[in-house]
Amino acid sequence: MYGIKNSIHKVYKGAAEAVLPVRSQSRFKEEGVLTPDEFVTAGDYLSRTYPNWEWAAGVSSKTLAHLPKDKQYLVIRNVPCKRRVAEVEGYDEAAEQLLETDAEGDGWVSTAEASHRDTTDAEIPDLDDDANQTSITQHATSAEEDVPDLDDLGFEDEDDEAAVPRNGYLRAEEPEDHVVRLRTYNLHVTYDKYYSVPKFWLIGRDESGQPLQTKQVLEDVSEEHARKTVTVEAFPHDTSLVAAAIHPCKHAVTMKKLGSMMEQGGKTFTVDQ
């Protein structure tokens, strides 16, 4: 049912974008939305501050007229993903909770791992306590007495040909099973004309460098977001690429909330931050 709804929305959104004018008036502080010029300004700041991010042009036939030809989208490549969501210690999709829920039922989602974490400090010893100080001192003294004198171990100063190889160096070889292979993702950021916000796309590859299938991508997304906000679509600037897209319908609301939080803390909130 969700797939059908998403398909209908994509058709409607595409038709609307064909006739809607490009946003030209800034409403960033009031609504959390961006004009194309503000998107470029923010992208310039990001790529200048963090060089791993860079602008890309994409396929020429997919160039958008309201953005510079060489600044169609942002990309950061080969971001490692070490573990699947289900492998994260303490993860439980049922334990995810909405925080600061508003009138529409939206809010921040807490991680399941955090909800299981014991934050009590009852078992942490107080170093100022005399009994603990005495115990620590006794343990340290006992440890020093247990350390043998190297002179008593019978080591000789003569060269040991078995210990030092003739080529002058040692080479450590790790068994094949201990080599850690990571999934990697390229994260793309495009400008969504319909919502007037950035849209995020994830294109992943497995340990062998092969593109991830839809099922594999969803293994790296929390259950809360996989059900509601992440869909698999063709990347708009190169339709030969299939990506996990994060639906942008709540991005403006989120940006506005972040802006309000920063201003309440006495900080400024601008596009180029």
PDB file of C-alpha atoms in Angstrom:
ATOM      1  CA  MET A   1       0.000   0.000   0.000  1.00  0.00           C
ATOM      2  CA  TYR A   2       2.820   2.375   0.867  1.00  0.00           C
ATOM      3  CA  GLY A   3       4.540   1.609  -2.464  1.00  0.00           C
ATOM      4  CA  ILE A   4       1.418   2.520  -4.431  1.00  0.00           C
ATOM      5  CA  LYS A   5       0.981   5.738  -2.472  1.00  0.00           C
ATOM      6  CA  ASN A   6       4.607   6.669  -3.083  1.00  0.00           C
ATOM      7  CA  SER A   7       4.314   6.004  -6.831  1.00  0.00           C
ATOM      8  CA  ILE A   8       1.227   8.213  -7.113  1.00  0.00           C
ATOM      9  CA  HIS A   9       2.961  10.975  -5.179  1.00  0.00           C
ATOM     10  CA  LYS A  10       6.006  10.819  -7.485  1.00  0.00           C
ATOM     11  CA  VAL A  11       3.810  11.255 -10.579  1.00  0.00           C
ATOM     12  CA  TYR A  12       1.964  14.187  -8.982  1.00  0.00           C
ATOM     13  CA  LYS A  13       5.205  15.787  -7.770  1.00  0.00           C
ATOM     14  CA  GLY A  14       6.819  15.518 -11.200  1.00  0.00           C
ATOM     15  CA  ALA A  15       3.827  17.169 -12.869  1.00  0.00           C
ATOM     16  CA  ALA A  16       3.775  19.959 -10.268  1.00  0.00           C
ATOM     17  CA  GLU A  17       7.488  20.680 -10.637  1.00  0.00           C
ATOM     18  CA  ALA A  18       7.014  21.129 -14.383  1.00  0.00           C
ATOM     19  CA  VAL A  19       4.674  24.092 -13.866  1.00  0.00           C
ATOM     20  CA  LEU A  20       5.739  25.542 -10.513  1.00  0.00           C
ATOM     21  CA  PRO A  21       7.983  28.634 -10.648  1.00  0.00           C
ATOM     22  CA  VAL A  22      11.416  28.468  -9.097  1.00  0.00           C
ATOM     23  CA  ARG A  23      11.469  29.948  -5.592  1.00  0.00           C
ATOM     24  CA  SER A  24      13.210  33.317  -5.645  1.00  0.00           C
ATOM     25  CA  GLN A  25      12.320  34.894  -2.291  1.00  0.00           C
ATOM     26  CA  SER A  26      14.157  33.759   0.821  1.00  0.00           C
ATOM     27  CA  ARG A  27      11.991  32.163   3.527  1.00  0.00           C
ATOM     28  CA  PHE A  28      14.756  30.260   5.274  1.00  0.00           C
ATOM     29  CA  LYS A  29      14.284  31.656   8.775  1.00  0.00           C
ATOM     30  CA  GLU A  30      10.493  31.758   8.571  1.00  0.00           C
ATOM     31  CA  GLU A  31       9.858  28.349   6.983  1.00  0.00           C
ATOM     32  CA  GLY A  32      13.189  26.496   6.745  1.00  0.00           C
ATOM     33  CA  VAL A  33      13.103  26.396   2.919  1.00  0.00           C
ATOM     34  CA  LEU A  34      15.818  27.399   0.437  1.00  0.00           C
ATOM     35  CA  THR A  35      16.015  29.161  -2.903  1.00  0.00           C
ATOM     36  CA  PRO A  36      18.361  27.588  -5.491  1.00  0.00           C
ATOM     37  CA  ASP A  37      20.851  30.407  -4.836  1.00  0.00           C
ATOM     38  CA  GLU A  38      20.767  29.670  -1.098  1.00  0.00           C
ATOM     39  CA  PHE A  39      21.302  25.977  -1.823  1.00  0.00           C
ATOM     40  CA  VAL A  40      24.442  26.858  -3.817  1.00  0.00           C
ATOM     41  CA  THR A  41      25.633  29.214  -1.055  1.00  0.00           C
ATOM     42  CA  ALA A  42      25.200  26.486   1.558  1.00  0.00           C
ATOM     43  CA  GLY A  43      26.945  23.958  -0.697  1.00  0.00           C
ATOM     44  CA  ASP A  44      29.880  26.291  -1.294  1.00  0.00           C
ATOM     45  CA  TYR A  45      30.293  26.687   2.462  1.00  0.00           C
ATOM     46  CA  LEU A  46      30.126  22.912   3.008  1.00  0.00           C
ATOM     47  CA  SER A  47      32.642  22.036   0.287  1.00  0.00           C
ATOM     48  CA  ARG A  48      34.982  24.851   1.351  1.00  0.00           C
ATOM     49  CA  THR A  49      34.891  23.880   5.033  1.00  0.00           C
ATOM     50  CA  TYR A  50      34.939  20.104   4.505  1.00  0.00           C
ATOM     51  CA  PRO A  51      36.927  19.268   1.330  1.00  0.00           C
ATOM     52  CA  ASN A  52      35.615  15.687   1.236  1.00  0.00           C
ATOM     53  CA  TRP A  53      32.371  17.216  -0.010  1.00  0.00           C
ATOM     54  CA  GLU A  54      32.432  18.371  -3.623  1.00  0.00           C
ATOM     55  CA  TRP A  55      30.119  19.684  -6.311  1.00  0.00           C
ATOM     56  CA  ALA A  56      29.208  17.480  -9.272  1.00  0.00           C
ATOM     57  CA  ALA A  57      27.600  18.154 -12.650  1.00  0.00           C
ATOM     58  CA  GLY A  58      25.994  14.790 -13.344  1.00  0.00           C
ATOM     59  CA  VAL A  59      24.746  13.732 -16.766  1.00  0.00           C
ATOM     60  CA  SER A  60      24.412  16.738 -19.079  1.00  0.00           C
ATOM     61  CA  SER A  61      20.944  15.701 -20.299  1.00  0.00           C
ATOM     62  CA  LYS A  62      19.677  15.934 -16.694  1.00  0.00           C
ATOM     63  CA  THR A  63      21.015  19.425 -15.979  1.00  0.00           C
ATOM     64  CA  LEU A  64      18.587  21.689 -14.099  1.00  0.00           C
ATOM     65  CA  ALA A  65      18.375  25.235 -15.463  1.00  0.00           C
ATOM     66  CA  HIS A  66      17.924  26.843 -12.037  1.00  0.00           C
ATOM     67  CA  LEU A  67      21.321  25.580 -10.825  1.00  0.00           C
ATOM     68  CA  PRO A  68      24.840  26.189 -12.215  1.00  0.00           C
ATOM     69  CA  LYS A  69      25.919  23.458 -14.634  1.00  0.00           C
ATOM     70  CA  ASP A  70      28.893  22.502 -12.494  1.00  0.00           C
ATOM     71  CA  LYS A  71      26.941  22.638  -9.211  1.00  0.00           C
ATOM     72  CA  GLN A  72      23.961  20.365  -9.768  1.00  0.00           C
ATOM     73  CA  TYR A  73      24.447  18.375  -6.548  1.00  0.00           C
ATOM     74  CA  LEU A  74      26.870  17.716  -3.702  1.00  0.00           C
ATOM     75  CA  VAL A  75      28.548  14.379  -3.044  1.00  0.00           C
ATOM     76  CA  ILE A  76      30.805  12.767  -0.464  1.00  0.00           C
ATOM     77  CA  ARG A  77      32.205   9.366  -1.479  1.00  0.00           C
ATOM     78  CA  ASN A  78      33.128   6.097   0.209  1.00  0.00           C
ATOM     79  CA  VAL A  79      31.665   6.728   3.639  1.00  0.00           C
ATOM     80  CA  PRO A  80      32.190   3.473   5.607  1.00  0.00           C
ATOM     81  CA  CYS A  81      29.294   1.576   7.151  1.00  0.00           C
ATOM     82  CA  LYS A  82      30.725  -0.936   9.604  1.00  0.00           C
ATOM     83  CA  ARG A  83      27.647  -2.726  10.938  1.00  0.00           C
ATOM     84  CA  ARG A  84      24.046  -3.416  10.044  1.00  0.00           C
ATOM     85  CA  VAL A  85      21.332  -1.874  12.195  1.00  0.00           C
ATOM     86  CA  ALA A  86      20.400  -5.253  13.664  1.00  0.00           C
ATOM     87  CA  GLU A  87      24.022  -5.789  14.749  1.00  0.00           C
ATOM     88  CA  VAL A  88      24.188  -2.625  16.826  1.00  0.00           C
ATOM     89  CA  GLU A  89      24.372  -3.688  20.476  1.00  0.00           C
ATOM     90  CA  GLY A  90      21.097  -3.177  22.256  1.00  0.00           C
ATOM     91  CA  TYR A  91      19.125  -2.313  19.100  1.00  0.00           C
ATOM     92  CA  ASP A  92      15.443  -3.027  19.328  1.00  0.00           C
ATOM     93  CA  GLU A  93      13.062  -1.416  16.846  1.00  0.00           C
ATOM     94  CA  ALA A  94      10.224  -1.678  19.377  1.00  0.00           C
ATOM     95  CA  ALA A  95      12.225   0.477  21.791  1.00  0.00           C
ATOM     96  CA  GLU A  96      12.436   3.474  19.447  1.00  0.00           C
ATOM     97  CA  GLN A  97      10.563   6.415  20.907  1.00  0.00           C
ATOM     98  CA  LEU A  98       9.301   9.748  19.616  1.00  0.00           C
ATOM     99  CA  LEU A  99      10.558  12.715  21.607  1.00  0.00           C
ATOM    100  CA  GLU A 100       9.016  16.197  21.683  1.00  0.00           C
ATOM    101  CA  THR A 101       5.970  15.092  19.720  1.00  0.00           C
ATOM    102  CA  ASP A 102       4.011  18.002  18.258  1.00  0.00           C
ATOM    103  CA  ALA A 103       0.317  18.355  17.429  1.00  0.00           C
ATOM    104  CA  GLU A 104       0.763  16.453  14.159  1.00  0.00           C
ATOM    105  CA  GLY A 105       2.414  13.497  15.869  1.00  0.00           C
ATOM    106  CA  ASP A 106       5.895  14.342  14.608  1.00  0.00           C
ATOM    107  CA  GLY A 107       9.004  14.606  16.741  1.00  0.00           C
ATOM    108  CA  TRP A 108      12.554  13.454  17.332  1.00  0.00           C
ATOM    109  CA  VAL A 109      13.196   9.696  17.298  1.00  0.00           C
ATOM    110  CA  SER A 110      15.421   8.356  20.062  1.00  0.00           C
ATOM    111  CA  THR A 111      17.774   5.514  19.212  1.00  0.00           C
ATOM    112  CA  ALA A 112      16.905   2.086  20.538  1.00  0.00           C
ATOM    113  CA  GLU A 113      20.459   1.613  21.767  1.00  0.00           C
ATOM    114  CA  ALA A 114      20.215   4.689  23.961  1.00  0.00           C
ATOM    115  CA  SER A 115      16.958   3.522  25.518  1.00  0.00           C
ATOM    116  CA  HIS A 116      18.661   0.353  26.745  1.00  0.00           C
ATOM    117  CA  ARG A 117      21.723   2.055  28.152  1.00  0.00           C
ATOM    118  CA  ASP A 118      22.016   2.011  31.956  1.00  0.00           C
ATOM    119  CA  THR A 119      22.921   5.545  32.941  1.00  0.00           C
ATOM    120  CA  THR A 120      23.191   4.927  36.678  1.00  0.00           C
ATOM    121  CA  ASP A 121      26.553   5.341  38.363  1.00  0.00           C
ATOM    122  CA  ALA A 122      25.804   3.184  41.402  1.00  0.00           C
ATOM    123  CA  GLU A 123      28.660   0.761  40.611  1.00  0.00           C
ATOM    124  CA  ILE A 124      31.285   3.429  39.962  1.00  0.00           C
ATOM    125  CA  PRO A 125      33.598   3.608  43.004  1.00  0.00           C
ATOM    126  CA  ASP A 126      34.253   6.921  44.722  1.00  0.00           C
ATOM    127  CA  LEU A 127      38.002   7.592  44.591  1.00  0.00           C
ATOM    128  CA  ASP A 128      37.706   9.900  47.587  1.00  0.00           C
ATOM    129  CA  ASP A 129      36.530   7.030  49.785  1.00  0.00           C
ATOM    130  CA  ASP A 130      39.273   5.849  52.186  1.00  0.00           C
ATOM    131  CA  ALA A 131      38.397   2.174  51.740  1.00  0.00           C
ATOM    132  CA  ASN A 132      38.675   2.405  47.959  1.00  0.00           C
ATOM    133  CA  GLN A 133      41.982   4.299  48.229  1.00  0.00           C
ATOM    134  CA  THR A 134      43.388   1.527  50.452  1.00  0.00           C
ATOM    135  CA  SER A 135      42.187  -1.184  48.041  1.00  0.00           C
ATOM    136  CA  ILE A 136      43.725   0.561  45.040  1.00  0.00           C
ATOM    137  CA  THR A 137      47.061   1.008  46.854  1.00  0.00           C
ATOM    138  CA  GLN A 138      47.164  -2.661  47.901  1.00  0.00           C
ATOM    139  CA  HIS A 139      46.350  -3.780  44.354  1.00  0.00           C
ATOM    140  CA  ALA A 140      49.112  -1.625  42.886  1.00  0.00           C
ATOM    141  CA  THR A 141      51.667  -2.912  45.444  1.00  0.00           C
ATOM    142  CA  SER A 142      50.684  -6.525  44.744  1.00  0.00           C
ATOM    143  CA  ALA A 143      50.990  -5.979  40.996  1.00  0.00           C
ATOM    144  CA  GLU A 144      54.501  -4.562  41.378  1.00  0.00           C
ATOM    145  CA  GLU A 145      55.602  -7.583  43.441  1.00  0.00           C
ATOM    146  CA  ASP A 146      54.303  -9.967  40.763  1.00  0.00           C
ATOM    147  CA  VAL A 147      56.439  -8.446  37.990  1.00  0.00           C
ATOM    148  CA  PRO A 148      59.575 -10.634  37.542  1.00  0.00           C
ATOM    149  CA  ASP A 149      63.062  -9.212  37.142  1.00  0.00           C
ATOM    150  CA  LEU A 150      64.212  -9.656  33.539  1.00  0.00           C
ATOM    151  CA  ASP A 151      67.680 -10.602  34.774  1.00  0.00           C
ATOM    152  CA  ASP A 152      66.149 -13.687  36.419  1.00  0.00           C
ATOM    153  CA  LEU A 153      64.556 -14.931  33.190  1.00  0.00           C
ATOM    154  CA  GLY A 154      67.807 -16.043  31.602  1.00  0.00           C
ATOM    155  CA  PHE A 155      67.739 -13.760  28.531  1.00  0.00           C
ATOM    156  CA  GLU A 156      71.123 -13.413  26.847  1.00  0.00           C
ATOM    157  CA  ASP A 157      72.483 -10.537  24.795  1.00  0.00           C
ATOM    158  CA  GLU A 158      73.506 -12.766  21.881  1.00  0.00           C
ATOM    159  CA  ASP A 159      71.595 -12.412  18.624  1.00  0.00           C
ATOM    160  CA  ASP A 160      68.884 -14.989  18.148  1.00  0.00           C
ATOM    161  CA  GLU A 161      68.715 -15.921  14.459  1.00  0.00           C
ATOM    162  CA  ALA A 162      65.337 -17.554  14.998  1.00  0.00           C
ATOM    163  CA  ALA A 163      63.867 -14.332  16.405  1.00  0.00           C
ATOM    164  CA  VAL A 164      65.320 -11.807  13.943  1.00  0.00           C
ATOM    165  CA  PRO A 165      64.908 -12.555  10.218  1.00  0.00           C
ATOM    166  CA  ARG A 166      67.871 -12.050   7.915  1.00  0.00           C
ATOM    167  CA  ASN A 167      66.041  -9.498   5.791  1.00  0.00           C
ATOM    168  CA  GLY A 168      65.949  -7.121   8.778  1.00  0.00           C
ATOM    169  CA  TYR A 169      62.244  -6.792   9.389  1.00  0.00           C
ATOM    170  CA  LEU A 170      59.226  -8.720  10.616  1.00  0.00           C
ATOM    171  CA  ARG A 171      55.995  -9.130   8.644  1.00  0.00           C
ATOM    172  CA  ALA A 172      52.736  -9.795  10.433  1.00  0.00           C
ATOM    173  CA  GLU A 173      50.232 -11.823   8.470  1.00  0.00           C
ATOM    174  CA  GLU A 174      46.566 -11.775   9.485  1.00  0.00           C
ATOM    175  CA  PRO A 175      44.318 -14.738   8.697  1.00  0.00           C
ATOM    176  CA  GLU A 176      41.821 -14.026   5.930  1.00  0.00           C
ATOM    177  CA  ASP A 177      38.867 -14.365   8.321  1.00  0.00           C
ATOM    178  CA  HIS A 178      40.107 -11.434  10.423  1.00  0.00           C
ATOM    179  CA  VAL A 179      40.158  -8.893   7.565  1.00  0.00           C
ATOM    180  CA  VAL A 180      37.334  -6.376   8.100  1.00  0.00           C
ATOM    181  CA  ARG A 181      35.437  -5.543   4.922  1.00  0.00           C
ATOM    182  CA  LEU A 182      33.097  -2.568   5.009  1.00  0.00           C
ATOM    183  CA  ARG A 183      30.140  -1.440   3.007  1.00  0.00           C
ATOM    184  CA  THR A 184      30.597   2.073   1.671  1.00  0.00           C
ATOM    185  CA  TYR A 185      28.111   4.746   0.664  1.00  0.00           C
ATOM    186  CA  ASN A 186      28.210   7.787  -1.570  1.00  0.00           C
ATOM    187  CA  LEU A 187      25.951  10.462  -0.086  1.00  0.00           C
ATOM    188  CA  HIS A 188      24.428  12.863  -2.623  1.00  0.00           C
ATOM    189  CA  VAL A 189      22.552  16.075  -1.828  1.00  0.00           C
ATOM    190  CA  THR A 190      20.280  17.536  -4.512  1.00  0.00           C
ATOM    191  CA  TYR A 191      17.899  20.481  -4.583  1.00  0.00           C
ATOM    192  CA  ASP A 192      14.229  19.507  -4.460  1.00  0.00           C
ATOM    193  CA  LYS A 193      12.230  22.119  -6.357  1.00  0.00           C
ATOM    194  CA  TYR A 194       8.823  20.982  -5.079  1.00  0.00           C
ATOM    195  CA  TYR A 195       9.720  21.182  -1.367  1.00  0.00           C
ATOM    196  CA  SER A 196      12.458  23.841  -1.787  1.00  0.00           C
ATOM    197  CA  VAL A 197      14.873  21.893   0.434  1.00  0.00           C
ATOM    198  CA  PRO A 198      17.922  19.635   0.048  1.00  0.00           C
ATOM    199  CA  LYS A 199      17.184  15.975  -0.645  1.00  0.00           C
ATOM    200  CA  PHE A 200      19.529  13.197   0.435  1.00  0.00           C
ATOM    201  CA  TRP A 201      20.409  10.091  -1.580  1.00  0.00           C
ATOM    202  CA  LEU A 202      22.457   7.045  -0.510  1.00  0.00           C
ATOM    203  CA  ILE A 203      24.188   4.861  -3.100  1.00  0.00           C
ATOM    204  CA  GLY A 204      25.908   1.879  -1.491  1.00  0.00           C
ATOM    205  CA  ARG A 205      28.382  -0.816  -2.453  1.00  0.00           C
ATOM    206  CA  ASP A 206      29.165  -4.063  -0.675  1.00  0.00           C
ATOM    207  CA  GLU A 207      32.520  -5.390   0.521  1.00  0.00           C
ATOM    208  CA  SER A 208      33.374  -6.472  -3.028  1.00  0.00           C
ATOM    209  CA  GLY A 209      32.496  -3.129  -4.599  1.00  0.00           C
ATOM    210  CA  GLN A 210      29.195  -4.322  -6.077  1.00  0.00           C
ATOM    211  CA  PRO A 211      26.069  -2.108  -5.890  1.00  0.00           C
ATOM    212  CA  LEU A 212      23.808  -2.912  -2.941  1.00  0.00           C
ATOM    213  CA  GLN A 213      20.344  -4.284  -3.589  1.00  0.00           C
ATOM    214  CA  THR A 214      17.254  -2.674  -2.067  1.00  0.00           C
ATOM    215  CA  LYS A 215      17.024  -5.246   0.732  1.00  0.00           C
ATOM    216  CA  GLN A 216      20.680  -4.718   1.631  1.00  0.00           C
ATOM    217  CA  VAL A 217      20.326  -0.931   1.779  1.00  0.00           C
ATOM    218  CA  LEU A 218      17.377  -1.202   4.153  1.00  0.00           C
ATOM    219  CA  GLU A 219      19.562  -3.305   6.470  1.00  0.00           C
ATOM    220  CA  ASP A 220      21.458  -0.083   7.181  1.00  0.00           C
ATOM    221  CA  VAL A 221      18.369   2.022   7.939  1.00  0.00           C
ATOM    222  CA  SER A 222      16.558   2.089  11.277  1.00  0.00           C
ATOM    223  CA  GLU A 223      13.165   0.425  11.249  1.00  0.00           C
ATOM    224  CA  GLU A 224      11.378   3.691  12.032  1.00  0.00           C
ATOM    225  CA  HIS A 225      12.793   5.431   8.976  1.00  0.00           C
ATOM    226  CA  ALA A 226      12.718   2.395   6.665  1.00  0.00           C
ATOM    227  CA  ARG A 227       8.957   2.185   7.096  1.00  0.00           C
ATOM    228  CA  LYS A 228       8.182   5.860   6.635  1.00  0.00           C
ATOM    229  CA  THR A 229      10.811   8.048   5.031  1.00  0.00           C
ATOM    230  CA  VAL A 230      13.262   5.991   2.950  1.00  0.00           C
ATOM    231  CA  THR A 231      12.389   4.804  -0.556  1.00  0.00           C
ATOM    232  CA  VAL A 232      14.490   3.369  -3.391  1.00  0.00           C
ATOM    233  CA  GLU A 233      14.446   5.519  -6.525  1.00  0.00           C
ATOM    234  CA  ALA A 234      16.485   6.297  -9.637  1.00  0.00           C
ATOM    235  CA  PHE A 235      18.988   9.079  -8.990  1.00  0.00           C
ATOM    236  CA  PRO A 236      17.698  12.138 -10.923  1.00  0.00           C
ATOM    237  CA  HIS A 237      21.078  13.269 -12.277  1.00  0.00           C
ATOM    238  CA  ASP A 238      21.998   9.786 -13.521  1.00  0.00           C
ATOM    239  CA  THR A 239      19.041   7.407 -13.850  1.00  0.00           C
ATOM    240  CA  SER A 240      21.383   4.436 -14.279  1.00  0.00           C
ATOM    241  CA  LEU A 241      22.054   4.708 -10.533  1.00  0.00           C
ATOM    242  CA  VAL A 242      19.549   3.411  -7.979  1.00  0.00           C
ATOM    243  CA  ALA A 243      19.632   5.135  -4.601  1.00  0.00           C
ATOM    244  CA  ALA A 244      17.923   5.105  -1.228  1.00  0.00           C
ATOM    245  CA  ALA A 245      16.207   8.487  -1.038  1.00  0.00           C
ATOM    246  CA  ILE A 246      15.261  10.211   2.201  1.00  0.00           C
ATOM    247  CA  HIS A 247      11.869  11.818   1.677  1.00  0.00           C
ATOM    248  CA  PRO A 248      12.226  15.617   2.067  1.00  0.00           C
ATOM    249  CA  CYS A 249       8.683  16.459   3.219  1.00  0.00           C
ATOM    250  CA  LYS A 250       9.811  17.130   6.821  1.00  0.00           C
ATOM    251  CA  HIS A 251      13.175  18.730   6.100  1.00  0.00           C
ATOM    252  CA  ALA A 252      11.888  22.302   6.227  1.00  0.00           C
ATOM    253  CA  VAL A 253      10.129  21.700   9.557  1.00  0.00           C
ATOM    254  CA  THR A 254      13.292  20.143  10.965  1.00  0.00           C
ATOM    255  CA  MET A 255      15.459  23.034   9.815  1.00  0.00           C
ATOM    256  CA  LYS A 256      13.056  25.527  11.368  1.00  0.00           C
ATOM    257  CA  LYS A 257      13.174  23.646  14.691  1.00  0.00           C
ATOM    258  CA  LEU A 258      16.973  23.570  14.632  1.00  0.00           C
ATOM    259  CA  GLY A 259      17.035  27.286  13.881  1.00  0.00           C
ATOM    260  CA  SER A 260      14.735  28.034  16.799  1.00  0.00           C
ATOM    261  CA  MET A 261      16.881  25.941  19.147  1.00  0.00           C
ATOM    262  CA  MET A 262      20.057  27.757  18.075  1.00  0.00           C
ATOM    263  CA  GLU A 263      18.498  31.203  18.421  1.00  0.00           C
ATOM    264  CA  GLN A 264      17.182  30.317  21.874  1.00  0.00           C
ATOM    265  CA  GLY A 265      20.764  29.455  22.783  1.00  0.00           C
ATOM    266  CA  GLY A 266      21.926  32.873  21.652  1.00  0.00           C
ATOM    267  CA  LYS A 267      23.435  31.732  18.334  1.00  0.00           C
ATOM    268  CA  THR A 268      22.720  32.937  14.806  1.00  0.00           C
ATOM    269  CA  PHE A 269      21.222  30.597  12.221  1.00  0.00           C
ATOM    270  CA  THR A 270      22.066  31.361   8.602  1.00  0.00           C
ATOM    271  CA  VAL A 271      22.244  29.477   5.310  1.00  0.00           C
ATOM    272  CA  ASP A 272      26.048  29.442   5.157  1.00  0.00           C
ATOM    273  CA  GLN A 273      26.614  27.585   8.446  1.00  0.00           C
TER     274      GLN A 273
END
